[in-house]
PDB file of N, CA and C in Angstrom:
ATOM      1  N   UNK A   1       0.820  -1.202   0.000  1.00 82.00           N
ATOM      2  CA  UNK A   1       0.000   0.000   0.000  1.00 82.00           C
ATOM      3  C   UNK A   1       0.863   1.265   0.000  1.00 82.00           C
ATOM      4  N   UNK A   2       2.463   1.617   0.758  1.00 95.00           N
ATOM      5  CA  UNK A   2       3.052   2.258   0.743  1.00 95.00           C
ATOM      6  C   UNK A   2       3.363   2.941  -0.735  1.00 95.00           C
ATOM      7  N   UNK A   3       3.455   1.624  -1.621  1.00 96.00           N
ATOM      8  CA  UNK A   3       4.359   2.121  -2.731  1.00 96.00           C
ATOM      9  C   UNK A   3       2.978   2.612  -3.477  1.00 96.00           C
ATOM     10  N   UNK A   4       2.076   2.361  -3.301  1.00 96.00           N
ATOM     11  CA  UNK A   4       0.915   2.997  -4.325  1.00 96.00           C
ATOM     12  C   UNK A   4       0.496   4.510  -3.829  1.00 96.00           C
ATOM     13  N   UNK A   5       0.749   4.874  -2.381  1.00 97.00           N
ATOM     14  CA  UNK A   5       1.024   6.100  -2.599  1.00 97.00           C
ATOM     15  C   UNK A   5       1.747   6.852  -3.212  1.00 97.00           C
ATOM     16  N   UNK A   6       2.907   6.192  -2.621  1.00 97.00           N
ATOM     17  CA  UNK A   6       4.101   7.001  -2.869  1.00 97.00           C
ATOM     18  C   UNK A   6       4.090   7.438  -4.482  1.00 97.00           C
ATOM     19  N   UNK A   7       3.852   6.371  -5.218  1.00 97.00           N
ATOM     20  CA  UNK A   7       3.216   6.208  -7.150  1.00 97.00           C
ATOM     21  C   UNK A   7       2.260   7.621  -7.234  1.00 97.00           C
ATOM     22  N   UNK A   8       1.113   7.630  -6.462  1.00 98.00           N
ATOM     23  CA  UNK A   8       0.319   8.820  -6.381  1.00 98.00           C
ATOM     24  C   UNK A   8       0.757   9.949  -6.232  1.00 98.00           C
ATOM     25  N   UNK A   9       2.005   9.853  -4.633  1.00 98.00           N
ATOM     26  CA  UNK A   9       2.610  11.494  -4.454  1.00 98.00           C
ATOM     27  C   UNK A   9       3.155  11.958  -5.479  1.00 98.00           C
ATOM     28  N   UNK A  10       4.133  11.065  -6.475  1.00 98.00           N
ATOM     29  CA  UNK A  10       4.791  11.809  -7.425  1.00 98.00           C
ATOM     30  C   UNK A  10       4.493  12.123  -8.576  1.00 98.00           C
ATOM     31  N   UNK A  11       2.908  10.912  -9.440  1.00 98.00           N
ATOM     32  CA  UNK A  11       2.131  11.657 -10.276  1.00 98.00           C
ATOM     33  C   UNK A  11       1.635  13.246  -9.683  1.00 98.00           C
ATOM     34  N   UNK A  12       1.143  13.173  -8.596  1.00 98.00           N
ATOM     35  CA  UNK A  12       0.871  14.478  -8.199  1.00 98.00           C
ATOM     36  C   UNK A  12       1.771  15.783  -8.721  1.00 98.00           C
ATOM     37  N   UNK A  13       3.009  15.423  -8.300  1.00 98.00           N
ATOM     38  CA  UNK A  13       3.923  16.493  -8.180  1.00 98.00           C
ATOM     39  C   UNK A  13       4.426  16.342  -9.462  1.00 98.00           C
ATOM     40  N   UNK A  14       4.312  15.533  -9.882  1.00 98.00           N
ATOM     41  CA  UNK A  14       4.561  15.545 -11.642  1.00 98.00           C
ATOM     42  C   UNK A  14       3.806  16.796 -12.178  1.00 98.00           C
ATOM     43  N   UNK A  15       2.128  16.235 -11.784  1.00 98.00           N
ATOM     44  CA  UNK A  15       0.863  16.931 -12.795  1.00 98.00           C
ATOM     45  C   UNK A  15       1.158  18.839 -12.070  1.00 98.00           C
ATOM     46  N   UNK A  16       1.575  18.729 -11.116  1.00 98.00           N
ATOM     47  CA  UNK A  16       1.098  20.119 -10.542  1.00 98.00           C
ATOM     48  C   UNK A  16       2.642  20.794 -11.253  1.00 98.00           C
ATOM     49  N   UNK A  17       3.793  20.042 -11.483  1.00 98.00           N
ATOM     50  CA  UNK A  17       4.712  20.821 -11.975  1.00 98.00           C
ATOM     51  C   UNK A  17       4.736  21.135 -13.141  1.00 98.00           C
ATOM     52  N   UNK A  18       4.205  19.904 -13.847  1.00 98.00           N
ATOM     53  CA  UNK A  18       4.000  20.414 -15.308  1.00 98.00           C
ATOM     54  C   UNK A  18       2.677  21.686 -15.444  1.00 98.00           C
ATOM     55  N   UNK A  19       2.222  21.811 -14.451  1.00 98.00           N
ATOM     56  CA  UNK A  19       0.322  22.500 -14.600  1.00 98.00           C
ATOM     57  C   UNK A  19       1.163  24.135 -14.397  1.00 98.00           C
ATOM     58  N   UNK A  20       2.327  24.378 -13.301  1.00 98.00           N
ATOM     59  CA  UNK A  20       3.375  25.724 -13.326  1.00 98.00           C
ATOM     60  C   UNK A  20       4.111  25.537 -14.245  1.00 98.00           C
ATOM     61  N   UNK A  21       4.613  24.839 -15.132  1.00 98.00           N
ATOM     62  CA  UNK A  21       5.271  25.153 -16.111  1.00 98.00           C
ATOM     63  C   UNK A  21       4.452  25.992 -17.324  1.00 98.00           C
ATOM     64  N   UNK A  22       3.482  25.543 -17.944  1.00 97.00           N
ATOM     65  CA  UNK A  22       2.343  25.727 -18.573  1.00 97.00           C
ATOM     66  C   UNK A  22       1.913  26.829 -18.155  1.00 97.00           C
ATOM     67  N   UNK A  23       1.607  27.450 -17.165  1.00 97.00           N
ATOM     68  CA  UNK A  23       1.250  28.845 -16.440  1.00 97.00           C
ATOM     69  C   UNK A  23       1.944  29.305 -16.753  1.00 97.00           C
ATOM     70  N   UNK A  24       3.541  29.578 -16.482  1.00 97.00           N
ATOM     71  CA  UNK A  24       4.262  30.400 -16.665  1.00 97.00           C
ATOM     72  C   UNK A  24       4.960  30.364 -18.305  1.00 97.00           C
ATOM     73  N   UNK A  25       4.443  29.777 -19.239  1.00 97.00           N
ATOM     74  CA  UNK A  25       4.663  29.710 -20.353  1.00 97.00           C
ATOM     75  C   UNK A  25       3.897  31.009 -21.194  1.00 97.00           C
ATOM     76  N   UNK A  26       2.553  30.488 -20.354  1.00 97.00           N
ATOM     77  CA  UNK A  26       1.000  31.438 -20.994  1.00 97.00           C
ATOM     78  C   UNK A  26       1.083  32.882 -20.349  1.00 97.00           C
ATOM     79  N   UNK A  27       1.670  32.816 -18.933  1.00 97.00           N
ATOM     80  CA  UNK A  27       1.716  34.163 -18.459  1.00 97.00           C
ATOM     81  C   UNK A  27       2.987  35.168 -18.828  1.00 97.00           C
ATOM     82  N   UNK A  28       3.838  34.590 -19.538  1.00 97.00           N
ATOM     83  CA  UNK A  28       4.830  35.661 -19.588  1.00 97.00           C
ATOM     84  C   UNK A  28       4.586  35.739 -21.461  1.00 97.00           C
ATOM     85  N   UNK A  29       3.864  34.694 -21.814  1.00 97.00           N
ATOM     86  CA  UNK A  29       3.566  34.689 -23.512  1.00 97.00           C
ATOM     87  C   UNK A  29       5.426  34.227 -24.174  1.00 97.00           C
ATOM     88  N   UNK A  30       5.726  33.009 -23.420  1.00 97.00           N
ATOM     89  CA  UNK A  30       6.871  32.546 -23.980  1.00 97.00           C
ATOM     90  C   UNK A  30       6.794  31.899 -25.524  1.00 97.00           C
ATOM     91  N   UNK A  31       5.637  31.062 -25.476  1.00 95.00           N
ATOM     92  CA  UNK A  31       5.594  30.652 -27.177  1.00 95.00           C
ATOM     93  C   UNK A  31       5.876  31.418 -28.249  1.00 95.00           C
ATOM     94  N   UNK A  32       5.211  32.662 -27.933  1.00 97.00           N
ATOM     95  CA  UNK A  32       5.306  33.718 -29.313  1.00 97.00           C
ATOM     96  C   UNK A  32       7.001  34.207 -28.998  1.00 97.00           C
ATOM     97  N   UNK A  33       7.180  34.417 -27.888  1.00 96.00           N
ATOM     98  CA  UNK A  33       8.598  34.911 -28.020  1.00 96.00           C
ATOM     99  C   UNK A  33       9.532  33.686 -28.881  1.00 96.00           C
ATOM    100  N   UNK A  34       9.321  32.393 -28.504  1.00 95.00           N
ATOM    101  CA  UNK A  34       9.874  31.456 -28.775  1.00 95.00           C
ATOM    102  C   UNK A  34      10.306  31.800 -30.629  1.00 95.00           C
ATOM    103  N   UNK A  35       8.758  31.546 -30.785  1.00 95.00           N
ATOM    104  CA  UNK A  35       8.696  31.704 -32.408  1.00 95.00           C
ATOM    105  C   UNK A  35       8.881  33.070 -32.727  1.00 95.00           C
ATOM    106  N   UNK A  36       9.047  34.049 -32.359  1.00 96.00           N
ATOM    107  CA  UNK A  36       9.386  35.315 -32.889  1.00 96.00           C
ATOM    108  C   UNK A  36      10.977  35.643 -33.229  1.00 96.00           C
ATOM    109  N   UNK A  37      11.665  34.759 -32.136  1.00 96.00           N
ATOM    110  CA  UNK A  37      13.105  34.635 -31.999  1.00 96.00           C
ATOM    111  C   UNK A  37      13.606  34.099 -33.522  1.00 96.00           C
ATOM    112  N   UNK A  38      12.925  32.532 -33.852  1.00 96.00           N
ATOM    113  CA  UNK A  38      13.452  31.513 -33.956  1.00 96.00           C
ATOM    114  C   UNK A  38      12.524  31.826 -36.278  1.00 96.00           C
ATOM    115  N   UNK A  39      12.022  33.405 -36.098  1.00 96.00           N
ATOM    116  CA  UNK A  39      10.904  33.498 -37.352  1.00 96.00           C
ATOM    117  C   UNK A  39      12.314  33.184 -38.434  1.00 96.00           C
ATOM    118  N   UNK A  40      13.284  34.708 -38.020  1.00 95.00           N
ATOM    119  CA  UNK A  40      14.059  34.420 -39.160  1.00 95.00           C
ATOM    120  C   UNK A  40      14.995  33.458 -39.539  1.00 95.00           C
ATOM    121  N   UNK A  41      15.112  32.419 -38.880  1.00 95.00           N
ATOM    122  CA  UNK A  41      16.240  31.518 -39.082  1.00 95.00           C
ATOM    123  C   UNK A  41      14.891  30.659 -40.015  1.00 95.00           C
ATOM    124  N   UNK A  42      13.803  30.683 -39.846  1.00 94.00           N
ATOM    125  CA  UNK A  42      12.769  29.909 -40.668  1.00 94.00           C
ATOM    126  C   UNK A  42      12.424  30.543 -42.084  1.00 94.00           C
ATOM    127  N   UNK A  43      12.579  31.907 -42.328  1.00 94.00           N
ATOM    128  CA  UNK A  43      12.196  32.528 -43.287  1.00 94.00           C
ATOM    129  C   UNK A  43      13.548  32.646 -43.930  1.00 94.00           C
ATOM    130  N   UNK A  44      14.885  32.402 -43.865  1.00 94.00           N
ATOM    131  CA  UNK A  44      15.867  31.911 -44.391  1.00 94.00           C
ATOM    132  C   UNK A  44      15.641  31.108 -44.944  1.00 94.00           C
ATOM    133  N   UNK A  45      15.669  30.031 -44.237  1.00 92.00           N
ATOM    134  CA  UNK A  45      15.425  28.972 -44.748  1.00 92.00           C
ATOM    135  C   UNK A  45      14.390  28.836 -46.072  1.00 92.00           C
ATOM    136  N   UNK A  46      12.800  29.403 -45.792  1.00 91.00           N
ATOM    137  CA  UNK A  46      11.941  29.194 -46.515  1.00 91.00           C
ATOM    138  C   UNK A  46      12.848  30.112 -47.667  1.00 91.00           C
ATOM    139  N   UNK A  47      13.559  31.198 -47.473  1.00 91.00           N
ATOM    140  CA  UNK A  47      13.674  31.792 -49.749  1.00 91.00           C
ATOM    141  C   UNK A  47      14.467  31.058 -50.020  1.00 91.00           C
ATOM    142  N   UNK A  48      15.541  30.070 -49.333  1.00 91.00           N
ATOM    143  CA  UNK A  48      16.372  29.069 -50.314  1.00 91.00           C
ATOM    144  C   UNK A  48      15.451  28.284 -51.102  1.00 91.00           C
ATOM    145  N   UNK A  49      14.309  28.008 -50.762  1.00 90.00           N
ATOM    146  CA  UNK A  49      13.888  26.602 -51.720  1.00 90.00           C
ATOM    147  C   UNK A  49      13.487  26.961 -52.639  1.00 90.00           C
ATOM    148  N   UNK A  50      13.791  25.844 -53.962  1.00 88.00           N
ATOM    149  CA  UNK A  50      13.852  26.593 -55.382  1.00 88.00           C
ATOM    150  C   UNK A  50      11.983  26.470 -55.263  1.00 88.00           C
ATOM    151  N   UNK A  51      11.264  27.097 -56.072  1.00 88.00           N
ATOM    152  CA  UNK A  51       9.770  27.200 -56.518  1.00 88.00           C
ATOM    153  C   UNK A  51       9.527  26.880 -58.268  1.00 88.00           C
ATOM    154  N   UNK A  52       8.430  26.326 -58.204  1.00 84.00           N
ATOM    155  CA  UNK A  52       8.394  26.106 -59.041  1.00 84.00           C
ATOM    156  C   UNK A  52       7.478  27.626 -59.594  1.00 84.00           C
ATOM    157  N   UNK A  53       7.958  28.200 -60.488  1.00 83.00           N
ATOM    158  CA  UNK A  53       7.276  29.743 -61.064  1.00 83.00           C
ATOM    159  C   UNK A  53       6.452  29.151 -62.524  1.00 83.00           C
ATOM    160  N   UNK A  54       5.951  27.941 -62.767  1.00 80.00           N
ATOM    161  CA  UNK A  54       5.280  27.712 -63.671  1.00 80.00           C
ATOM    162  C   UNK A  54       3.607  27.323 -63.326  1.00 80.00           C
ATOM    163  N   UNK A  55       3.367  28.330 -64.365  1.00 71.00           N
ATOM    164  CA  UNK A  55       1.445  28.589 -63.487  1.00 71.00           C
ATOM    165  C   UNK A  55       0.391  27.603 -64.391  1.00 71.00           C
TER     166      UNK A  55
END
């Protein structure tokens, strides 16, 4: 019975750490910074590829 808590305490502290990670992702608006950082190394990328210009 011990160890099926103990299994419980640390899903717990799993779910509640990941649940502040996630908060503080949404509250400081890290995603968009993420991708705002990370736009031009993507839009590099995107004008190398040849296109096809035939309509």
């Amino acid at each position: 019975m011990s160890v099926f808590i103990q299994v419980i305490c640390i899903a717990a502290i799993v779910i509640a750490c990941l649940f502040v990670l996630s908060f503080l992702v949404y509250f400081f608006n890290l995603d968009m910074k993420l991708t705002a950082m990370l736009a031009p190394i993507f839009e590099k990328h995107y004008d190398k590829i040849d296109r096809d210009k035939h309509l």
